[in-house]
CSV table of C-alpha atoms in Angstrom, one decimal:
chain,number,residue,atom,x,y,z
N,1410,UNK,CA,77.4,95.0,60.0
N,1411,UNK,CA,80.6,96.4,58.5
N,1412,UNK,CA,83.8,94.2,60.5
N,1413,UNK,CA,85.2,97.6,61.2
N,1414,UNK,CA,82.1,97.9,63.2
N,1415,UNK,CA,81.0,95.8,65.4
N,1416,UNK,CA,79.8,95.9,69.1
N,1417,UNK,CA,82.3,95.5,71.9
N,1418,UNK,CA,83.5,92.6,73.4
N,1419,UNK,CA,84.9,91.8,76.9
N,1420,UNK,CA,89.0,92.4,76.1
N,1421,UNK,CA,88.2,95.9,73.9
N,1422,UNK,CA,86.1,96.9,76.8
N,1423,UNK,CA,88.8,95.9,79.3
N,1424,UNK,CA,91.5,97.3,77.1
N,1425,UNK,CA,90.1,100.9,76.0
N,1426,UNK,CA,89.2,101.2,80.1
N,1427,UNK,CA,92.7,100.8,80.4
N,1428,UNK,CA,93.8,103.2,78.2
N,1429,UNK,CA,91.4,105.9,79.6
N,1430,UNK,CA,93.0,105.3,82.8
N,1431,UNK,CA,96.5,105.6,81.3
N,1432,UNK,CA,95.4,108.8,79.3
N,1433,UNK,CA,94.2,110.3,82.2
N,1434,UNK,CA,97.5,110.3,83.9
N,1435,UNK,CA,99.2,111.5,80.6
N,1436,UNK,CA,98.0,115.2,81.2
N,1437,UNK,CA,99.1,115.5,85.1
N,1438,UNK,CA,102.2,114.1,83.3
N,1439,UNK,CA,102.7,116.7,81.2
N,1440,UNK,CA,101.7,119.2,83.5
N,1441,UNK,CA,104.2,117.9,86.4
N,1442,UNK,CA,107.2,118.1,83.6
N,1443,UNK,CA,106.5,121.1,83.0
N,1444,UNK,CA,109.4,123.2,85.8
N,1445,UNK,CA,111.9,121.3,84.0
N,1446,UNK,CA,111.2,120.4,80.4
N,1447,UNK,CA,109.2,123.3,78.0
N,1448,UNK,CA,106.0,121.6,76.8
N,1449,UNK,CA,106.0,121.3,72.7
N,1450,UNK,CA,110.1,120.1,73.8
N,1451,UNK,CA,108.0,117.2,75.8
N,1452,UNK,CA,106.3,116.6,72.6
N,1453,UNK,CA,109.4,116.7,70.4
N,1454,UNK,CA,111.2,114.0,72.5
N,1455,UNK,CA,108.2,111.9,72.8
N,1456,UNK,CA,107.4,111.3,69.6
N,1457,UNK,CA,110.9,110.9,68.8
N,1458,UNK,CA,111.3,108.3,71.3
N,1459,UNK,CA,108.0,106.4,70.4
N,1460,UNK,CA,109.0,106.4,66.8
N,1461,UNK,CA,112.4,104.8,67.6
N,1462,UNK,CA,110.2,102.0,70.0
N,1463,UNK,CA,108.0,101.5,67.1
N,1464,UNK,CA,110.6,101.0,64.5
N,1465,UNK,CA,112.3,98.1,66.5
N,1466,UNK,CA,109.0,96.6,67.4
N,1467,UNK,CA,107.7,96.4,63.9
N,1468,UNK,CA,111.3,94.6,62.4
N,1469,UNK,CA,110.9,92.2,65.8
N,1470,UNK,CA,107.5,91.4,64.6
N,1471,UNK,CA,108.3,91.9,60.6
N,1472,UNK,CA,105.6,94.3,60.0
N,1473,UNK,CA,106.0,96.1,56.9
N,1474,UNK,CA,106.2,100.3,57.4
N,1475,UNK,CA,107.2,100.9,54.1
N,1476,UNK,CA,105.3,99.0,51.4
N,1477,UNK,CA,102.7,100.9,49.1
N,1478,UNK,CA,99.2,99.9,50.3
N,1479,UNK,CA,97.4,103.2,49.2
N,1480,UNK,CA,98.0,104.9,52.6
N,1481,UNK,CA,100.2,107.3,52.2
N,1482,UNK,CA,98.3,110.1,51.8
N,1483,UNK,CA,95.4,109.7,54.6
N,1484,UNK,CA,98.7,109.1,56.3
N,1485,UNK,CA,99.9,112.0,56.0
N,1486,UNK,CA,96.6,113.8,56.6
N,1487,UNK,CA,95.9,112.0,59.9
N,1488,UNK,CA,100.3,112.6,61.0
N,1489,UNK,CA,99.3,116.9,60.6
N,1490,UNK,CA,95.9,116.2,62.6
N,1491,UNK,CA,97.7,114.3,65.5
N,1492,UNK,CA,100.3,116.8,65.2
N,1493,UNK,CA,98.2,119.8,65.1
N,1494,UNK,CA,96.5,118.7,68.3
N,1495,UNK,CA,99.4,118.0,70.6
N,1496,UNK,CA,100.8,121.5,69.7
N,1497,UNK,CA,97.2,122.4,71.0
N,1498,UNK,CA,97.7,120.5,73.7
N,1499,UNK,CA,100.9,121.7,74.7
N,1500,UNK,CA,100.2,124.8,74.6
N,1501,UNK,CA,97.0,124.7,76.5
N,1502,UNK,CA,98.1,122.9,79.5
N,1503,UNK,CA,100.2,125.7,81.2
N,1504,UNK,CA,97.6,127.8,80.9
N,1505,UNK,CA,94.9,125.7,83.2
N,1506,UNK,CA,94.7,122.9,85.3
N,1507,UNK,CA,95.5,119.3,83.9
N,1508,UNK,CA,92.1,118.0,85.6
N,1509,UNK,CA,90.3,121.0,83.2
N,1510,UNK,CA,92.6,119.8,80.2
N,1511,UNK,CA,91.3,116.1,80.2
N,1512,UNK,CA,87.5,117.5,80.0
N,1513,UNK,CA,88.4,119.7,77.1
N,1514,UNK,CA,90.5,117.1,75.0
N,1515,UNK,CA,88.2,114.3,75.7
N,1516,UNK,CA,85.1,115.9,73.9
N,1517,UNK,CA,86.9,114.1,71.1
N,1518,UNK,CA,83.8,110.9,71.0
N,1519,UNK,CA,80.8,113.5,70.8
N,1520,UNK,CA,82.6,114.7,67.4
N,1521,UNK,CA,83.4,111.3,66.4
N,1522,UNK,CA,79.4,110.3,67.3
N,1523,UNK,CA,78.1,113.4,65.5
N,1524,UNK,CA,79.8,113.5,61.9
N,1525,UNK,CA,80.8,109.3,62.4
N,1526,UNK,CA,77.1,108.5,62.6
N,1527,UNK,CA,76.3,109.9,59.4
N,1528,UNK,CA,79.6,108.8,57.3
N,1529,UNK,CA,80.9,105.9,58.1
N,1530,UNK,CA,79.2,102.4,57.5
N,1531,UNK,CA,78.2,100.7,60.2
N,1532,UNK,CA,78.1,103.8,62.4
N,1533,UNK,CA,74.5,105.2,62.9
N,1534,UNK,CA,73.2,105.6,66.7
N,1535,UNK,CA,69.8,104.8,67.6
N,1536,UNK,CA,68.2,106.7,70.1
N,1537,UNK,CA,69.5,105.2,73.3
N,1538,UNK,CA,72.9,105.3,72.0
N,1539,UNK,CA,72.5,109.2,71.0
N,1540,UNK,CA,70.7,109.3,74.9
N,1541,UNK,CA,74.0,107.7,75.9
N,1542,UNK,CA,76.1,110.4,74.9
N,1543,UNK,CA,74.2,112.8,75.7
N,1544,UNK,CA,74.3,112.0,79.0
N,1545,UNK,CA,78.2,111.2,79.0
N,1546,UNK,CA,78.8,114.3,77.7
N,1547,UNK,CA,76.6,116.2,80.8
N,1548,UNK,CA,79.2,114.6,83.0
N,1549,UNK,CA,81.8,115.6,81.3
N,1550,UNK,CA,80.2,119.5,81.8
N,1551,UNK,CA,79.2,118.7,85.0
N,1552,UNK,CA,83.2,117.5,86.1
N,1553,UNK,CA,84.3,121.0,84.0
N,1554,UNK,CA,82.4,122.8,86.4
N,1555,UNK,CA,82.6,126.7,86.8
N,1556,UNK,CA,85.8,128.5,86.0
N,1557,UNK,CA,88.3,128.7,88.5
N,1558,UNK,CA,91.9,129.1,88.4
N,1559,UNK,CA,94.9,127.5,90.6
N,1560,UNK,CA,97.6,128.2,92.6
N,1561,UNK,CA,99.8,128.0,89.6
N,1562,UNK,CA,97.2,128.9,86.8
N,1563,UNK,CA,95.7,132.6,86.9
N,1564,UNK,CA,92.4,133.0,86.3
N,1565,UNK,CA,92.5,135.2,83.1
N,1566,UNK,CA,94.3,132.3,81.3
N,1567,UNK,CA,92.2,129.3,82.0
N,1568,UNK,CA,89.7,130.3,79.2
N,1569,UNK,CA,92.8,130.6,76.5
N,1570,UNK,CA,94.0,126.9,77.7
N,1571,UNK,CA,90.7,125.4,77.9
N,1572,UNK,CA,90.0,126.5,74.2
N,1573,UNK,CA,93.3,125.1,72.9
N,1574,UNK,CA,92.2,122.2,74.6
N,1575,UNK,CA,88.9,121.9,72.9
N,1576,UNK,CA,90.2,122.3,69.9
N,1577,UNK,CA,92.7,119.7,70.3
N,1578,UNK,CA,89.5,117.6,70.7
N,1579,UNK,CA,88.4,118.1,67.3
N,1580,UNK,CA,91.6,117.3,66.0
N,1581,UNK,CA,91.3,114.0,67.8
N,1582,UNK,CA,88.1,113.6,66.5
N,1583,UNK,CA,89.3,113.9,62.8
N,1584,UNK,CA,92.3,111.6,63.1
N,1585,UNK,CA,90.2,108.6,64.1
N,1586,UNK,CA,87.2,109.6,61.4
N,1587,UNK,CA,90.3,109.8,58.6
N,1588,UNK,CA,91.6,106.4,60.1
N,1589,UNK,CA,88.0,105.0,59.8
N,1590,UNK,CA,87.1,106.3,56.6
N,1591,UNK,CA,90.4,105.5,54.5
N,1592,UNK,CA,92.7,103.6,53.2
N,1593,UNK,CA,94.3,103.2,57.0
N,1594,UNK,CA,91.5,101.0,58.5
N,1595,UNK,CA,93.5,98.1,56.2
N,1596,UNK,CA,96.3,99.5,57.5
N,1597,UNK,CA,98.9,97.8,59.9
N,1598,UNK,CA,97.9,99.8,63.2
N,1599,UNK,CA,101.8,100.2,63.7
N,1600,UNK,CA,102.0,101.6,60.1
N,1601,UNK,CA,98.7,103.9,61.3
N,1602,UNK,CA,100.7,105.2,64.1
N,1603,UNK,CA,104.1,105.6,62.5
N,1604,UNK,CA,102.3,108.7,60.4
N,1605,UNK,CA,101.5,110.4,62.9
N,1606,UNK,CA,104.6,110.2,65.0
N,1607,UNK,CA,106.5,111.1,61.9
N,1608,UNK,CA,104.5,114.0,60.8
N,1609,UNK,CA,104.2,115.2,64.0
N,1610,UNK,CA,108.4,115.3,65.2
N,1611,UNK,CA,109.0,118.5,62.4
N,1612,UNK,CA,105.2,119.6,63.6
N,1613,UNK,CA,106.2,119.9,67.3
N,1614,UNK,CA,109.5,120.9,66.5
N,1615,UNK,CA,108.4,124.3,64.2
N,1616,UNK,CA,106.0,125.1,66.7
N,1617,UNK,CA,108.5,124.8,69.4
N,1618,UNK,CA,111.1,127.4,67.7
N,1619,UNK,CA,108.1,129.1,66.6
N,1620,UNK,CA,107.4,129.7,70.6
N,1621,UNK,CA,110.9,129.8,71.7
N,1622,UNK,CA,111.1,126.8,73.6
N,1623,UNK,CA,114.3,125.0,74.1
N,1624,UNK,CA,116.2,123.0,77.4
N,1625,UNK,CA,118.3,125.7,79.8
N,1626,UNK,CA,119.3,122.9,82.3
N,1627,UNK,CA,119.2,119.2,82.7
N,1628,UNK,CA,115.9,117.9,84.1
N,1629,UNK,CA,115.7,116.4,87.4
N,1630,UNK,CA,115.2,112.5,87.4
N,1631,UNK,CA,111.4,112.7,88.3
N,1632,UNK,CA,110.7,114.9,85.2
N,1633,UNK,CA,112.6,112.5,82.8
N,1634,UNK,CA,110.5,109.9,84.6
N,1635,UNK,CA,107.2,111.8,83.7
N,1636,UNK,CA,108.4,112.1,80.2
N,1637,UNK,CA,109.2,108.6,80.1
N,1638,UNK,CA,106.2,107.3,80.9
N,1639,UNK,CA,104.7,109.6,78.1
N,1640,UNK,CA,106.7,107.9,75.7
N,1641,UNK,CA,107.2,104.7,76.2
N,1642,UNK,CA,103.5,103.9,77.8
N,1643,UNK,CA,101.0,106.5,76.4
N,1644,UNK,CA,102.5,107.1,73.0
N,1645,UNK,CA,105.0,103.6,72.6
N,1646,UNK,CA,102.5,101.4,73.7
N,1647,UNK,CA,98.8,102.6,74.1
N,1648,UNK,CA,98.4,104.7,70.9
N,1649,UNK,CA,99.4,101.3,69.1
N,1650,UNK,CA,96.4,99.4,71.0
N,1651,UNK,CA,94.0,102.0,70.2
N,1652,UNK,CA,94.3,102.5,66.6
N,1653,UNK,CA,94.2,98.6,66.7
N,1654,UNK,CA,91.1,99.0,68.2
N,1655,UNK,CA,89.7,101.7,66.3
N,1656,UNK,CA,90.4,99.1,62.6
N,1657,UNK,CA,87.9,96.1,64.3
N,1658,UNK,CA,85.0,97.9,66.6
N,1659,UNK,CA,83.0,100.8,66.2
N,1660,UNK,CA,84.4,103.9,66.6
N,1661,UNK,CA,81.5,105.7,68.6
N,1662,UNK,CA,81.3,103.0,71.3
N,1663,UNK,CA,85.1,103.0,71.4
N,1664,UNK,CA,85.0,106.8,71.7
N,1665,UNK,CA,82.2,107.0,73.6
N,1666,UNK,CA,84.1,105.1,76.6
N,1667,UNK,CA,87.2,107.6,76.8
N,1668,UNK,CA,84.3,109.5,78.7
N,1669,UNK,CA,86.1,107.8,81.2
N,1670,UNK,CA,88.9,109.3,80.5
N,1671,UNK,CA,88.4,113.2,82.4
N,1672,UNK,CA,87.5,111.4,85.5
N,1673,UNK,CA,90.4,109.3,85.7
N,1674,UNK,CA,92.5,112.9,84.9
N,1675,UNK,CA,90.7,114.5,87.5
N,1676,UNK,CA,91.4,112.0,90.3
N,1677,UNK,CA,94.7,111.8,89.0
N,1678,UNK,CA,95.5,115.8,88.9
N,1679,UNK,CA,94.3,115.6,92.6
N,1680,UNK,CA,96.0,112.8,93.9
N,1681,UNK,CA,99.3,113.7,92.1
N,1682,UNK,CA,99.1,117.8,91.3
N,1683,UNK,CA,96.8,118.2,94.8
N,1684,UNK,CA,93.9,119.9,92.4
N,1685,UNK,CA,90.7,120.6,93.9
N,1686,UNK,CA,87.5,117.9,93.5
N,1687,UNK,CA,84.2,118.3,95.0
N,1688,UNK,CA,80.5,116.8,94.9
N,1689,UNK,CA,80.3,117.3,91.2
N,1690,UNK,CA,83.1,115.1,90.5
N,1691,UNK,CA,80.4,112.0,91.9
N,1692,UNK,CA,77.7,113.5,89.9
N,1693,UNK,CA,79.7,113.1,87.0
N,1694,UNK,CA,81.0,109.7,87.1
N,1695,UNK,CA,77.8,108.8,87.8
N,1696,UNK,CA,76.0,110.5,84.5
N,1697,UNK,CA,79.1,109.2,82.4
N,1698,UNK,CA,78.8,105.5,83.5
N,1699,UNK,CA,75.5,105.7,83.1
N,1700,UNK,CA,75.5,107.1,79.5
N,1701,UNK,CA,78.5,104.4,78.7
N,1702,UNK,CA,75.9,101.6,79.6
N,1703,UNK,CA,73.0,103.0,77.2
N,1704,UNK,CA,75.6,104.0,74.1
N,1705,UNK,CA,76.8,99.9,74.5
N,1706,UNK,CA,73.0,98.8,74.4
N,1707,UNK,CA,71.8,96.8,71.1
N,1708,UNK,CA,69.9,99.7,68.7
């Protein structure tokens, strides 16, 4: 079995959890900054900032950005893809509910398990796991439920924002099969990250001009504090352990648990943005924990 591959242990399964959980909240953050702070803006300063946290972590920790270790171009391929997709993202979130968003985005591991399985080493499902992710997936359809629109999202929008979102999904799904499948999985995970954050600040920033987006006021303190925890948790912190995990386990079973991830966004767009959930909500968990469990089994 390729090292880049292998099954997960206890801390990745404890640590990608996490990050589901922490990914889930990153939409409702988003969403709730929203009032104060235009959305590709939101992505402009958070990358920015993350960049600035990653710079000063790497010289605390002497990791070396700059030397030539073959990288630069899948670098620079996977910095537009992760740029690409948050201008997706960011566009698609005013336009339906954060809850709907998480679904969409996190379609990501069915790409990864489709075209991963069949080109990277070390990847290939057997039946249970394709079972697995099948069933995952059904939740994830099941939580999406029919359309419906919000207080604050009409109705003949959602479908626009939903499609943004999807294919925001399939750019996520590209960036970690060009980390897997290149020069990057040697990579420092910091150096891995610092592409995209680069590459995506000039991204963001177009796209945001592009759209007309710029500050008219000062944000109140709780959007700053929305934005902050985008940038120094979700992007500053998390992105870092996941492409760390993506270079030493396999990339469908890592994938296959941000499944997770739409259920923690849709108790968290409720809890925090007072969005709808229902019965299907239960059905769901249960068909995605259930697929999690067979996509983990031994082929």
């Amino acid at each position: 079995m390729s090292p880049h591959a292998r099954p997960l242990d206890t801390l990745a399964t404890v640590t990608v959890v996490a990050l589901s959980l922490s990914w889930g909240l990153n939409q409702v953050a988003i969403k709730a900054a929203l009032p104060d702070i235009p959305p590709l803006v939101q992505g402009v300063i958070r990358s920015s900032g993350a960049l600035l946290m990653l710079f000063a972590w790497s010289w605390a920790r002497g990791v070396r950005l700059f030397s030539r270790d073959g990288s630069l171009l899948p670098g620079l391929a996977a910095g537009l893809l992760f740029g690409v997709e948050f201008v997706m993202v960011y566009r698609g979130l005013p336009l339906t509910t954060a809850s709907r968003a998480t679904i969409f985005l996190y379609t990501a591991p069915l790409f990864v398990a489709l075209i991963g399985s069949r080109v990277l080493p070390g990847e290939r499902l057997g039946p249970s796991q394709w079972l697995g992710l099948g069933l995952a997936f059904a939740g994830v359809v099941v939580a999406f439920g029919a359309p419906q629109a919000s207080a604050t999202t009409p109705a003949g929008s959602t479908l626009a924002g939903d499609a943004l979102l999807l294919v925001a999904g399939v750019g996520w799904a590209a960036t970690t099969l060009v980390i897997k499948g290149t020069r990057l999985v040697y990579a420092a995970p910091e150096k891995t990250l610092g592409y995209q954050l680069a590459v995506s600040i000039p991204v963001l920033a177009v796209a945001a001009m592009v759209f007309g987006e710029s500050l008219t006021a000062a944000p109140r303190p709780g959007a700053i504090g929305w934005l902050a925890y985008q940038t120094v948790w979700v992007v500053g912190i998390t992105y870092g352990l996941w492409f760390a995990l993506v270079k030493h386990y396999s990339a469908s079973r890592l994938s296959a648990f941000t499944f997770l991830t739409p259920l923690f966004g849709v108790a968290a767009g409720h809890v925090v943005l007072g969005e709808a959930i229902d019965w299907p909500f239960a059905v769901a968990a249960a068909l995605v924990v259930a697929g999690l469990v067979l996509v983990n089994r031994p082929r």
